[in-house]
Amino acid sequence: MEKSFDVIIIGGGPGGYVCAIRAAQLGLKTACVESRGTLGGTCLNVGCIPSKSLLNLSENYRKAKNDFNQQGIEISEIKLNVEKMMSNKSKSVQVLTKGVEFLFKKNKVAYLRGKGVIFSKNEVVVYDNNNETSYKTKNIVIATGSAPTSLPGIEIDEKNIVSSTGVLSLEKVPSELIVIGGGYIGLEMGSVWSRLGSKVTVVEFLDHITPGMDREVSKEFQKILTKQGINFKLNHKVTSVTSIQNKAVVNFTNNQTSERIRIECDKVLVSVGRKPYTEGLNLSKVGIKKDEKGRIEVNEKLQTAIPNIYAIGDVIKGPMLAHKAEEEGIAVAEILAGQAGHVNYDVIPGVVYTSPEVATVGKTEEQLKNKNINYKVGKFPFLANSRAKVNNETDGFVKILADFKTDKVLGVHIIGPHCGDMIAEMALAMEFGATAEDIARTCHAHPTFSEAVKEAALSVDKRAIHS
Ligand SMILES: Cc1cc2nc3c(=O)[nH]c(=O)nc-3n(C[C@H](O)[C@H](O)[C@H](O)COP(=O)(O)OP(=O)(O)OC[C@H]3O[C@@H](n4cnc5c(N)ncnc54)[C@H](O)[C@@H]3O)c2cc1C
């Protein structure tokens, strides 16, 4: 086994494994250390992939139960088998994590199993059970990701009080689920269990859900989720969560009236955010600095305070998203190979995979107002889109924000069917500096949901055809 590399990447998540493959493609002798036992990180094992599997399956169940009959598809009995659903999810995860292992072999990336510790700027030691192996390297990339956080005094036991990891593997449908935190993970997982039959209540400290999202979209999103049966307690502070036998008790207080509420439920999901994971890496010894939020500090080339040690993904600043980690992984690999690796942080899309989906890229209206940027708004409702109409998926709208003078697209915010895929067109447009006029003049196939994007672009200059 090789003991000396051009680059060793610590962490095999979407940041780390993509960086490893790209570095190997560029001819660098590359190794990737992963302690989990499988590659793919949080995303493939306990994040994006298993959650999307359950979102898809639970939506199919909901449709079969609630919609099919009215659409002329009569099914006499629909039975939910949670165990089968979970094994379906696990199979998808397994296939994809094995797929990354295959890609490592194909690209000649050395897969080092175990926990990586930085011994010096040119040495990584890997601990695997009782074995300890030292490797020399010219460069190191830290891609150790993040872990769920909790609130002070609330202990996650992964039985009654679960994190995003535990909520992906419940053995049966809880009759009542309390979700603490109205961010995208809480809303996606709340949607899954609500569709499968749970009474779901989201308790959020702020007066709105999905902080950071364009406020008009966030309001519409909450309205739609409420219509689907999810309860919201906004502006409420959770004061305690305790586990009593097979139940959990949540106490929370109304921020405005100080009214206290106590709910007894089967499960509590604590989804209040994630923290960068740097445990045991030996950062301070080698002189790597962290900011006040525990994130590794990097410069624009993703270098830490030690020039040959880089950091990418959830462990540094920026949105905690798999595709952001991947872009950074590719940028670092290209920088190491002498190329001009770069990430455009202004054009990182974000998607919430509920039904309907929510997808955004670029600036929100609130951000533009704060920066005193003059803008125009174009909007188009899916109610007026023919494909949405025939598919009975008319909730939501497309909103395009364009510079008042230049017409350049500054932000796009969509709530509606399949917009997680449609946002790619908007990201591409923004990468190329497109104007709303460019989008409006682009021929979009009929009948597609994407015609709503073209109409919203036309609406920027008040010339939408179908509304
Ligand atoms: C429920 C859920 C749903 C999500 N859904 C989405 C989504 O739909 N879309 C999206 O873009 N993002 C989603 N995310 C976020 C996404 O998973 C993360 O942003 C992404 O995984 C970050 O990638 P990363 O490579 O930085 O870190 P990670 O994926 O966290 O990978 C880091 C890896 O490093 C390993 N590691 C840590 N320390 C060491 C060490 N010392 N030695 C060896 N190995 C180590 C860990 O075991 C881990 O496997 C979701 C997250 C969750 C929890």
Coordinates of C-alpha atoms and ligand atoms in Angstrom, one line a residue:
M1 CA 0.0 0.0 0.0
E2 CA 1.2 3.4 -1.0
K3 CA 2.3 5.6 2.0
S4 CA 3.0 8.9 0.3
F5 CA 0.6 11.1 -1.6
D6 CA 0.2 14.5 -3.4
V7 CA -3.0 15.1 -1.5
I8 CA -4.9 13.4 1.4
I9 CA -8.5 14.3 1.8
I10 CA -10.0 13.8 5.3
G11 CA -13.7 13.0 4.9
G12 CA -15.5 11.1 2.1
G13 CA -18.7 13.2 1.9
P14 CA -19.7 15.0 -1.3
G15 CA -17.0 17.6 -0.7
G16 CA -14.2 15.1 0.0
Y17 CA -15.1 12.3 -2.5
V18 CA -15.6 14.7 -5.4
C19 CA -12.4 16.5 -4.6
A20 CA -10.6 13.1 -4.5
I21 CA -11.9 12.0 -7.9
R22 CA -11.1 15.4 -9.6
A23 CA -7.6 15.4 -8.1
A24 CA -7.0 11.9 -9.4
Q25 CA -8.4 12.9 -12.8
L26 CA -5.8 15.7 -12.9
G27 CA -3.0 13.3 -12.2
L28 CA -2.4 13.8 -8.5
K29 CA -1.6 10.8 -6.3
T30 CA -4.7 11.0 -4.1
A31 CA -6.0 9.3 -0.9
C32 CA -9.3 9.9 0.9
V33 CA -9.8 9.0 4.6
E34 CA -13.2 8.1 5.9
S35 CA -14.2 6.9 9.3
R36 CA -17.9 6.1 8.8
G37 CA -17.3 2.7 7.1
T38 CA -19.0 3.8 3.9
L39 CA -18.3 6.7 1.5
G40 CA -20.7 9.5 0.7
G41 CA -20.7 11.3 4.0
T42 CA -23.8 12.8 5.6
C43 CA -25.4 13.4 2.2
L44 CA -25.5 9.8 1.0
N45 CA -25.8 8.0 4.4
V46 CA -28.0 10.1 6.6
G47 CA -28.9 13.3 4.6
C48 CA -29.9 14.2 1.1
I49 CA -30.4 10.7 -0.3
P50 CA -32.3 8.8 2.5
S51 CA -34.5 11.9 3.0
K52 CA -35.3 12.2 -0.7
S53 CA -36.1 8.5 -0.8
L54 CA -38.7 8.9 2.0
L55 CA -40.0 12.1 0.5
N56 CA -40.7 10.3 -2.8
L57 CA -42.2 7.2 -1.2
S58 CA -44.4 9.1 1.2
E59 CA -45.7 11.4 -1.6
N60 CA -46.5 8.3 -3.7
Y61 CA -48.5 6.9 -0.7
R62 CA -50.3 10.2 -0.1
K63 CA -51.2 10.5 -3.8
A64 CA -52.5 6.9 -3.9
K65 CA -54.5 7.4 -0.7
N66 CA -55.9 10.9 -1.4
D67 CA -55.8 11.7 -5.1
F68 CA -56.0 8.6 -7.2
N69 CA -59.7 7.8 -6.5
Q70 CA -60.8 11.2 -7.8
Q71 CA -58.6 10.8 -10.8
G72 CA -60.3 7.6 -11.9
I73 CA -57.7 5.2 -10.5
E74 CA -59.7 3.1 -8.0
I75 CA -57.7 1.1 -5.5
S76 CA -59.6 -0.9 -3.0
E77 CA -57.0 -1.2 -0.3
I78 CA -53.8 0.8 0.3
K79 CA -51.6 -0.5 3.1
L80 CA -48.5 1.1 4.4
N81 CA -45.5 -1.1 5.2
V82 CA -43.0 1.1 6.9
E83 CA -40.4 -1.7 7.2
K84 CA -40.4 -2.2 3.4
M85 CA -40.3 1.5 2.8
M86 CA -37.2 1.8 5.1
S87 CA -35.5 -1.2 3.4
N88 CA -36.2 0.5 0.0
K89 CA -34.5 3.6 1.3
S90 CA -31.5 1.6 2.7
K91 CA -31.0 -0.1 -0.6
S92 CA -30.8 3.2 -2.5
V93 CA -28.3 4.4 0.1
Q94 CA -26.2 1.2 -0.3
V95 CA -26.2 1.3 -4.1
L96 CA -25.0 4.9 -4.1
T97 CA -22.3 4.6 -1.4
K98 CA -20.9 1.5 -3.1
G99 CA -21.0 3.5 -6.4
V100 CA -18.6 6.0 -4.9
E101 CA -16.3 3.2 -3.9
F102 CA -16.4 2.0 -7.5
L103 CA -15.5 5.5 -8.7
F104 CA -12.6 5.6 -6.3
K105 CA -11.3 2.3 -7.8
K106 CA -11.9 3.5 -11.4
N107 CA -10.0 6.7 -10.7
K108 CA -7.2 5.1 -8.6
V109 CA -8.1 7.1 -5.5
A110 CA -6.7 5.2 -2.4
Y111 CA -9.5 4.7 0.1
L112 CA -8.1 4.8 3.7
R113 CA -10.6 3.5 6.2
G114 CA -10.4 5.0 9.7
K115 CA -10.2 8.3 11.5
G116 CA -7.7 10.8 10.0
V117 CA -5.7 12.9 12.3
I118 CA -3.4 15.7 11.1
F119 CA 0.0 15.1 12.7
S120 CA 1.9 17.8 10.9
K121 CA 1.4 19.8 7.7
N122 CA 2.8 16.9 5.8
E123 CA 1.6 13.9 7.8
V124 CA -1.8 12.3 8.4
V125 CA -2.2 9.4 10.7
V126 CA -5.2 7.0 10.2
Y127 CA -6.6 5.1 13.2
D128 CA -8.6 2.1 12.3
N129 CA -9.6 0.0 15.3
N130 CA -6.2 -0.8 16.9
N131 CA -4.2 -0.1 13.8
E132 CA -2.4 3.2 13.3
T133 CA -0.8 4.1 10.0
S134 CA 1.1 7.2 9.1
Y135 CA 1.0 8.7 5.6
K136 CA 3.1 11.5 4.1
T137 CA 1.5 14.1 1.9
K138 CA 2.2 17.3 0.0
N139 CA -1.2 18.7 0.7
I140 CA -4.2 18.0 3.0
V141 CA -7.9 18.8 2.4
I142 CA -10.2 18.9 5.4
A143 CA -13.7 17.8 4.4
T144 CA -15.0 16.5 7.7
G145 CA -18.5 18.0 7.3
S146 CA -21.0 18.7 10.1
A147 CA -23.1 17.1 12.8
P148 CA -26.6 17.9 14.2
T149 CA -26.8 20.3 17.1
S150 CA -29.4 20.5 19.9
L151 CA -30.7 23.3 22.2
P152 CA -29.2 23.8 25.6
G153 CA -30.5 21.2 28.1
I154 CA -32.1 19.0 25.4
E155 CA -30.5 15.6 25.0
I156 CA -31.1 13.7 21.8
D157 CA -31.5 10.0 22.7
E158 CA -32.4 8.9 19.1
K159 CA -35.4 7.1 20.7
N160 CA -38.1 9.6 21.6
I161 CA -36.0 12.7 21.0
V162 CA -34.4 12.2 17.6
S163 CA -32.1 14.1 15.3
S164 CA -32.3 14.2 11.5
T165 CA -30.5 10.8 11.6
G166 CA -33.0 9.1 13.9
V167 CA -36.1 10.5 12.1
L168 CA -35.0 8.8 8.9
S169 CA -35.3 5.4 10.5
L170 CA -38.4 5.4 12.7
E171 CA -39.9 1.9 12.9
K172 CA -43.5 3.0 12.9
V173 CA -45.5 6.1 12.2
P174 CA -45.6 8.3 15.3
S175 CA -49.2 9.3 16.1
E176 CA -47.8 12.8 17.1
L177 CA -44.5 14.3 16.0
I178 CA -43.2 17.6 17.2
V179 CA -40.6 19.2 15.0
I180 CA -38.4 21.8 16.7
G181 CA -37.1 24.2 14.0
G182 CA -38.8 25.4 10.8
G183 CA -35.8 25.0 8.5
Y184 CA -35.7 22.8 5.4
I185 CA -34.7 19.6 7.2
G186 CA -37.5 19.9 9.8
L187 CA -40.1 20.7 7.0
E188 CA -39.0 17.9 4.7
M189 CA -39.1 15.3 7.5
G190 CA -42.3 16.7 9.0
S191 CA -43.8 16.4 5.5
V192 CA -42.7 12.7 5.3
W193 CA -44.3 11.7 8.6
S194 CA -47.4 13.9 8.1
R195 CA -48.1 12.2 4.8
L196 CA -47.7 8.8 6.4
G197 CA -50.3 9.7 9.1
S198 CA -48.6 11.6 11.9
K199 CA -50.1 14.7 13.5
V200 CA -47.1 17.1 13.0
T201 CA -46.5 20.4 14.8
V202 CA -43.5 22.6 13.9
V203 CA -42.3 24.9 16.7
E204 CA -40.2 27.8 15.5
F205 CA -38.6 30.6 17.5
L206 CA -38.8 33.1 14.7
D207 CA -42.1 34.5 13.3
H208 CA -41.5 32.8 10.0
I209 CA -40.3 29.5 8.6
T210 CA -37.2 28.8 6.4
P211 CA -35.1 31.7 7.6
G212 CA -33.1 33.4 4.8
M213 CA -35.7 32.5 2.1
D214 CA -37.5 35.2 0.2
R215 CA -40.2 36.2 2.6
E216 CA -43.1 36.1 0.1
V217 CA -42.1 32.6 -0.9
S218 CA -41.7 31.5 2.7
K219 CA -45.2 32.8 3.6
E220 CA -46.8 31.0 0.6
F221 CA -44.8 27.8 1.6
Q222 CA -46.2 27.9 5.2
K223 CA -49.8 28.5 3.8
I224 CA -49.4 25.4 1.6
L225 CA -48.0 23.2 4.3
T226 CA -50.8 24.3 6.7
K227 CA -53.3 23.3 4.0
Q228 CA -51.6 19.9 3.9
G229 CA -52.2 19.4 7.6
I230 CA -49.0 20.6 9.3
N231 CA -49.5 22.8 12.4
F232 CA -47.2 25.7 13.1
K233 CA -46.3 27.3 16.4
L234 CA -44.3 30.3 15.2
N235 CA -42.7 32.8 17.6
H236 CA -42.5 30.1 20.3
K237 CA -39.4 29.2 22.4
V238 CA -38.9 25.6 23.4
T239 CA -37.9 25.5 27.1
S240 CA -37.6 21.8 27.7
V241 CA -38.0 18.4 26.1
T242 CA -38.0 15.3 28.3
S243 CA -38.4 11.6 27.6
I244 CA -40.9 9.7 29.7
Q245 CA -41.1 6.0 28.9
N246 CA -42.5 5.8 25.3
K247 CA -43.4 9.5 25.2
A248 CA -41.7 12.8 25.0
V249 CA -42.9 16.0 26.6
V250 CA -42.2 19.4 25.0
N251 CA -42.7 22.6 26.9
F252 CA -42.6 25.9 25.0
T253 CA -43.5 29.5 25.5
N254 CA -45.2 32.1 23.3
N255 CA -42.6 34.9 22.8
Q256 CA -45.2 37.6 22.7
T257 CA -47.8 36.5 25.3
S258 CA -45.6 34.3 27.5
E259 CA -48.3 31.7 27.4
R260 CA -46.9 28.3 28.2
I261 CA -47.8 25.2 26.2
R262 CA -47.1 21.6 27.0
I263 CA -47.5 18.8 24.4
E264 CA -47.1 15.1 25.0
C265 CA -46.1 13.3 21.9
D266 CA -44.5 10.1 20.6
K267 CA -41.5 11.6 18.9
V268 CA -39.7 14.9 18.9
L269 CA -37.4 15.9 16.0
V270 CA -34.7 18.4 17.0
S271 CA -33.8 20.1 13.8
V272 CA -32.3 23.4 14.9
G273 CA -29.2 23.4 12.7
R274 CA -25.8 21.7 12.3
K275 CA -22.4 22.4 13.6
P276 CA -19.0 22.0 11.8
Y277 CA -17.3 18.7 12.7
T278 CA -13.6 19.0 13.6
E279 CA -13.3 16.7 16.5
G280 CA -10.0 15.0 17.0
L281 CA -8.4 16.5 13.9
N282 CA -5.6 18.2 15.9
L283 CA -6.3 21.6 14.4
S284 CA -4.9 23.9 17.1
K285 CA -1.6 21.9 17.3
V286 CA -0.9 22.5 13.6
G287 CA -2.1 26.1 13.8
I288 CA -5.4 26.0 11.9
K289 CA -7.9 28.7 13.0
K290 CA -11.6 28.5 13.5
D291 CA -14.2 31.3 13.7
E292 CA -16.7 32.0 16.4
K293 CA -19.1 29.4 15.0
G294 CA -16.4 26.7 15.0
R295 CA -15.9 26.8 11.2
I296 CA -12.4 26.4 9.8
E297 CA -11.2 29.8 8.5
V298 CA -10.2 29.8 4.8
N299 CA -9.2 32.4 2.3
E300 CA -10.6 32.8 -1.2
K301 CA -8.5 29.9 -2.4
L302 CA -10.0 27.7 0.4
Q303 CA -6.5 27.6 2.1
T304 CA -6.4 27.5 5.9
A305 CA -3.7 29.4 7.9
I306 CA -1.4 26.6 6.8
P307 CA -1.0 27.2 3.0
N308 CA -0.8 23.5 2.0
I309 CA -3.9 22.6 4.1
Y310 CA -7.3 23.4 2.6
A311 CA -10.8 23.0 3.9
I312 CA -14.1 22.6 2.0
G313 CA -17.8 21.9 2.5
D314 CA -19.9 22.1 5.7
V315 CA -16.8 22.6 7.9
I316 CA -16.2 26.1 6.5
K317 CA -18.6 29.1 6.0
G318 CA -21.4 29.2 3.5
P319 CA -24.6 27.2 3.0
M320 CA -24.4 23.7 4.3
L321 CA -25.4 22.0 1.0
A322 CA -23.9 19.0 -0.8
H323 CA -23.5 20.8 -4.2
K324 CA -21.7 23.7 -2.5
A325 CA -19.3 21.2 -1.0
E326 CA -18.8 19.5 -4.4
E327 CA -18.0 22.8 -6.1
E328 CA -15.4 23.6 -3.5
G329 CA -14.0 20.1 -3.8
I330 CA -13.5 20.6 -7.5
A331 CA -12.0 24.1 -7.0
V332 CA -9.4 22.9 -4.6
A333 CA -8.4 19.9 -6.8
E334 CA -8.0 22.3 -9.7
I335 CA -6.0 24.8 -7.6
L336 CA -3.7 21.9 -6.5
A337 CA -3.2 21.0 -10.1
G338 CA -2.1 24.5 -11.0
Q339 CA -5.5 25.5 -12.5
A340 CA -7.7 28.4 -11.6
G341 CA -10.3 26.7 -9.4
H342 CA -13.1 29.0 -8.4
V343 CA -16.6 28.9 -6.8
N344 CA -19.3 31.5 -7.6
Y345 CA -21.0 31.8 -4.2
D346 CA -23.6 34.2 -5.7
V347 CA -25.1 31.4 -7.8
I348 CA -25.6 28.5 -5.4
P349 CA -29.2 27.1 -5.7
G350 CA -31.1 25.9 -2.7
V351 CA -34.0 23.4 -2.9
V352 CA -36.6 22.2 -0.3
Y353 CA -37.9 18.8 -1.6
T354 CA -41.4 19.1 -0.2
S355 CA -44.5 18.9 -2.3
P356 CA -44.6 21.4 -4.0
E357 CA -40.8 22.0 -4.0
V358 CA -39.2 25.3 -3.2
A359 CA -36.2 26.4 -5.2
T360 CA -34.2 29.6 -5.0
V361 CA -31.0 31.1 -6.5
G362 CA -29.5 34.5 -6.0
K363 CA -30.7 37.4 -4.0
T364 CA -34.0 37.7 -2.1
E365 CA -36.2 40.8 -2.2
E366 CA -35.2 41.5 1.4
Q367 CA -31.5 41.4 0.5
L368 CA -31.9 43.7 -2.5
K369 CA -33.9 46.2 -0.3
N370 CA -31.1 46.1 2.4
K371 CA -28.5 46.8 -0.3
N372 CA -30.6 49.6 -1.8
I373 CA -30.6 47.9 -5.2
N374 CA -33.3 49.1 -7.5
Y375 CA -35.1 46.0 -8.9
K376 CA -38.1 44.9 -10.9
V377 CA -40.3 41.9 -10.1
G378 CA -41.9 39.4 -12.5
K379 CA -44.3 36.8 -11.2
F380 CA -46.3 34.0 -12.7
P381 CA -48.7 31.6 -10.8
F382 CA -48.7 27.9 -11.6
L383 CA -52.5 28.1 -11.6
A384 CA -52.1 29.7 -15.1
N385 CA -49.7 27.1 -16.4
S386 CA -51.3 24.4 -18.5
R387 CA -49.1 21.5 -17.5
A388 CA -49.6 22.3 -13.8
K389 CA -53.4 22.5 -14.5
V390 CA -53.6 19.1 -16.1
N391 CA -51.5 17.5 -13.4
N392 CA -53.5 19.1 -10.6
E393 CA -50.3 20.7 -9.3
T394 CA -51.3 24.4 -9.3
D395 CA -49.9 25.6 -6.0
G396 CA -47.2 28.2 -6.1
F397 CA -45.5 30.7 -8.4
V398 CA -42.3 31.8 -10.1
K399 CA -40.8 35.1 -9.0
I400 CA -37.9 36.7 -10.9
L401 CA -36.0 39.7 -9.5
A402 CA -34.1 41.7 -12.2
D403 CA -32.0 44.9 -11.9
F404 CA -34.3 47.9 -12.6
K405 CA -31.8 49.5 -15.1
T406 CA -29.9 46.7 -16.7
D407 CA -32.6 43.9 -16.5
K408 CA -29.9 41.5 -15.3
V409 CA -31.4 38.6 -13.3
L410 CA -30.5 39.0 -9.6
G411 CA -32.6 36.3 -8.0
V412 CA -35.2 33.6 -8.8
H413 CA -37.5 32.1 -6.3
I414 CA -39.9 29.4 -7.2
I415 CA -42.4 27.5 -5.2
G416 CA -44.2 24.9 -7.3
P417 CA -44.0 21.5 -9.0
H418 CA -40.6 20.1 -10.0
C419 CA -38.9 23.5 -9.4
G420 CA -35.9 21.8 -7.9
D421 CA -35.0 20.8 -11.4
M422 CA -36.2 24.0 -13.1
I423 CA -33.9 26.1 -10.9
A424 CA -30.9 24.8 -12.9
E425 CA -32.0 26.8 -15.9
M426 CA -32.1 29.9 -13.7
A427 CA -28.6 29.2 -12.2
L428 CA -27.2 28.8 -15.7
A429 CA -28.9 32.0 -16.8
M430 CA -27.3 33.9 -13.9
E431 CA -23.9 32.3 -14.5
F432 CA -24.0 33.8 -18.0
G433 CA -25.2 37.1 -16.7
A434 CA -28.6 36.8 -18.4
T435 CA -31.3 39.5 -18.4
A436 CA -35.0 38.7 -17.8
E437 CA -35.4 39.6 -21.5
D438 CA -32.9 36.7 -22.4
I439 CA -35.1 34.2 -20.5
A440 CA -38.3 35.7 -22.0
R441 CA -36.9 35.3 -25.5
T442 CA -35.8 31.7 -25.0
C443 CA -38.3 29.2 -26.5
H444 CA -39.6 26.9 -23.8
A445 CA -41.3 23.6 -24.7
H446 CA -45.1 23.4 -24.3
P447 CA -46.7 22.1 -22.2
T448 CA -44.1 22.2 -19.5
F449 CA -43.8 23.7 -16.0
S450 CA -40.8 25.6 -17.2
E451 CA -43.1 27.8 -19.3
A452 CA -44.0 29.5 -16.0
V453 CA -40.4 30.7 -15.8
K454 CA -40.6 32.2 -19.3
E455 CA -43.9 33.9 -18.3
A456 CA -42.4 35.3 -15.1
A457 CA -39.6 36.7 -17.2
L458 CA -42.1 38.3 -19.5
S459 CA -44.0 39.6 -16.5
V460 CA -40.8 41.5 -15.4
D461 CA -41.9 44.0 -18.2
K462 CA -45.6 43.4 -17.6
R463 CA -46.1 41.4 -20.8
A464 CA -46.9 37.9 -19.6
I465 CA -49.3 36.2 -22.0
H466 CA -51.3 33.8 -19.9
S467 CA -52.1 35.9 -16.8
Ligands
LIG1 C1 -31.5 15.1 6.7 C2 -30.6 15.9 5.8 C3 -31.0 16.2 4.5 C4 -30.2 16.9 3.7 N1 -30.6 17.2 2.4 C5 -29.8 17.9 1.6 C6 -30.3 18.1 0.2 O1 -31.3 17.7 -0.2 N2 -29.4 18.8 -0.6 C7 -28.2 19.3 -0.2 O2 -27.5 19.9 -1.0 N3 -27.8 19.1 1.1 C8 -28.6 18.4 2.0 N4 -28.1 18.1 3.2 C9 -26.8 18.7 3.6 C10 -25.7 17.8 3.1 O3 -25.8 16.5 3.5 C11 -24.3 18.4 3.5 O4 -24.3 19.8 3.1 C12 -23.2 17.7 2.8 O5 -23.2 16.3 3.2 C13 -21.8 18.3 3.2 O6 -20.8 17.6 2.6 P1 -19.4 17.5 3.3 O7 -18.6 16.7 2.3 O8 -18.9 18.9 3.6 O9 -19.5 16.7 4.6 P2 -20.2 15.4 5.0 O10 -21.2 14.9 4.0 O11 -20.7 15.6 6.4 O12 -19.0 14.3 5.1 C14 -18.0 14.4 6.0 C15 -17.5 13.0 6.2 O13 -16.2 13.1 6.9 C16 -16.1 12.0 7.8 N5 -15.2 12.4 8.8 C17 -15.3 13.3 9.8 N6 -14.1 13.4 10.5 C18 -13.3 12.5 10.0 C19 -12.0 12.1 10.3 N7 -11.3 12.7 11.3 N8 -11.4 11.1 9.6 C20 -12.1 10.4 8.6 N9 -13.4 10.8 8.3 C21 -13.9 11.8 9.0 C22 -17.5 11.8 8.3 O14 -17.7 10.5 8.7 C23 -18.4 12.1 7.0 O15 -18.7 10.9 6.3 C24 -28.9 17.4 4.1 C25 -28.5 17.1 5.4 C26 -29.3 16.4 6.2 C27 -28.8 16.0 7.6

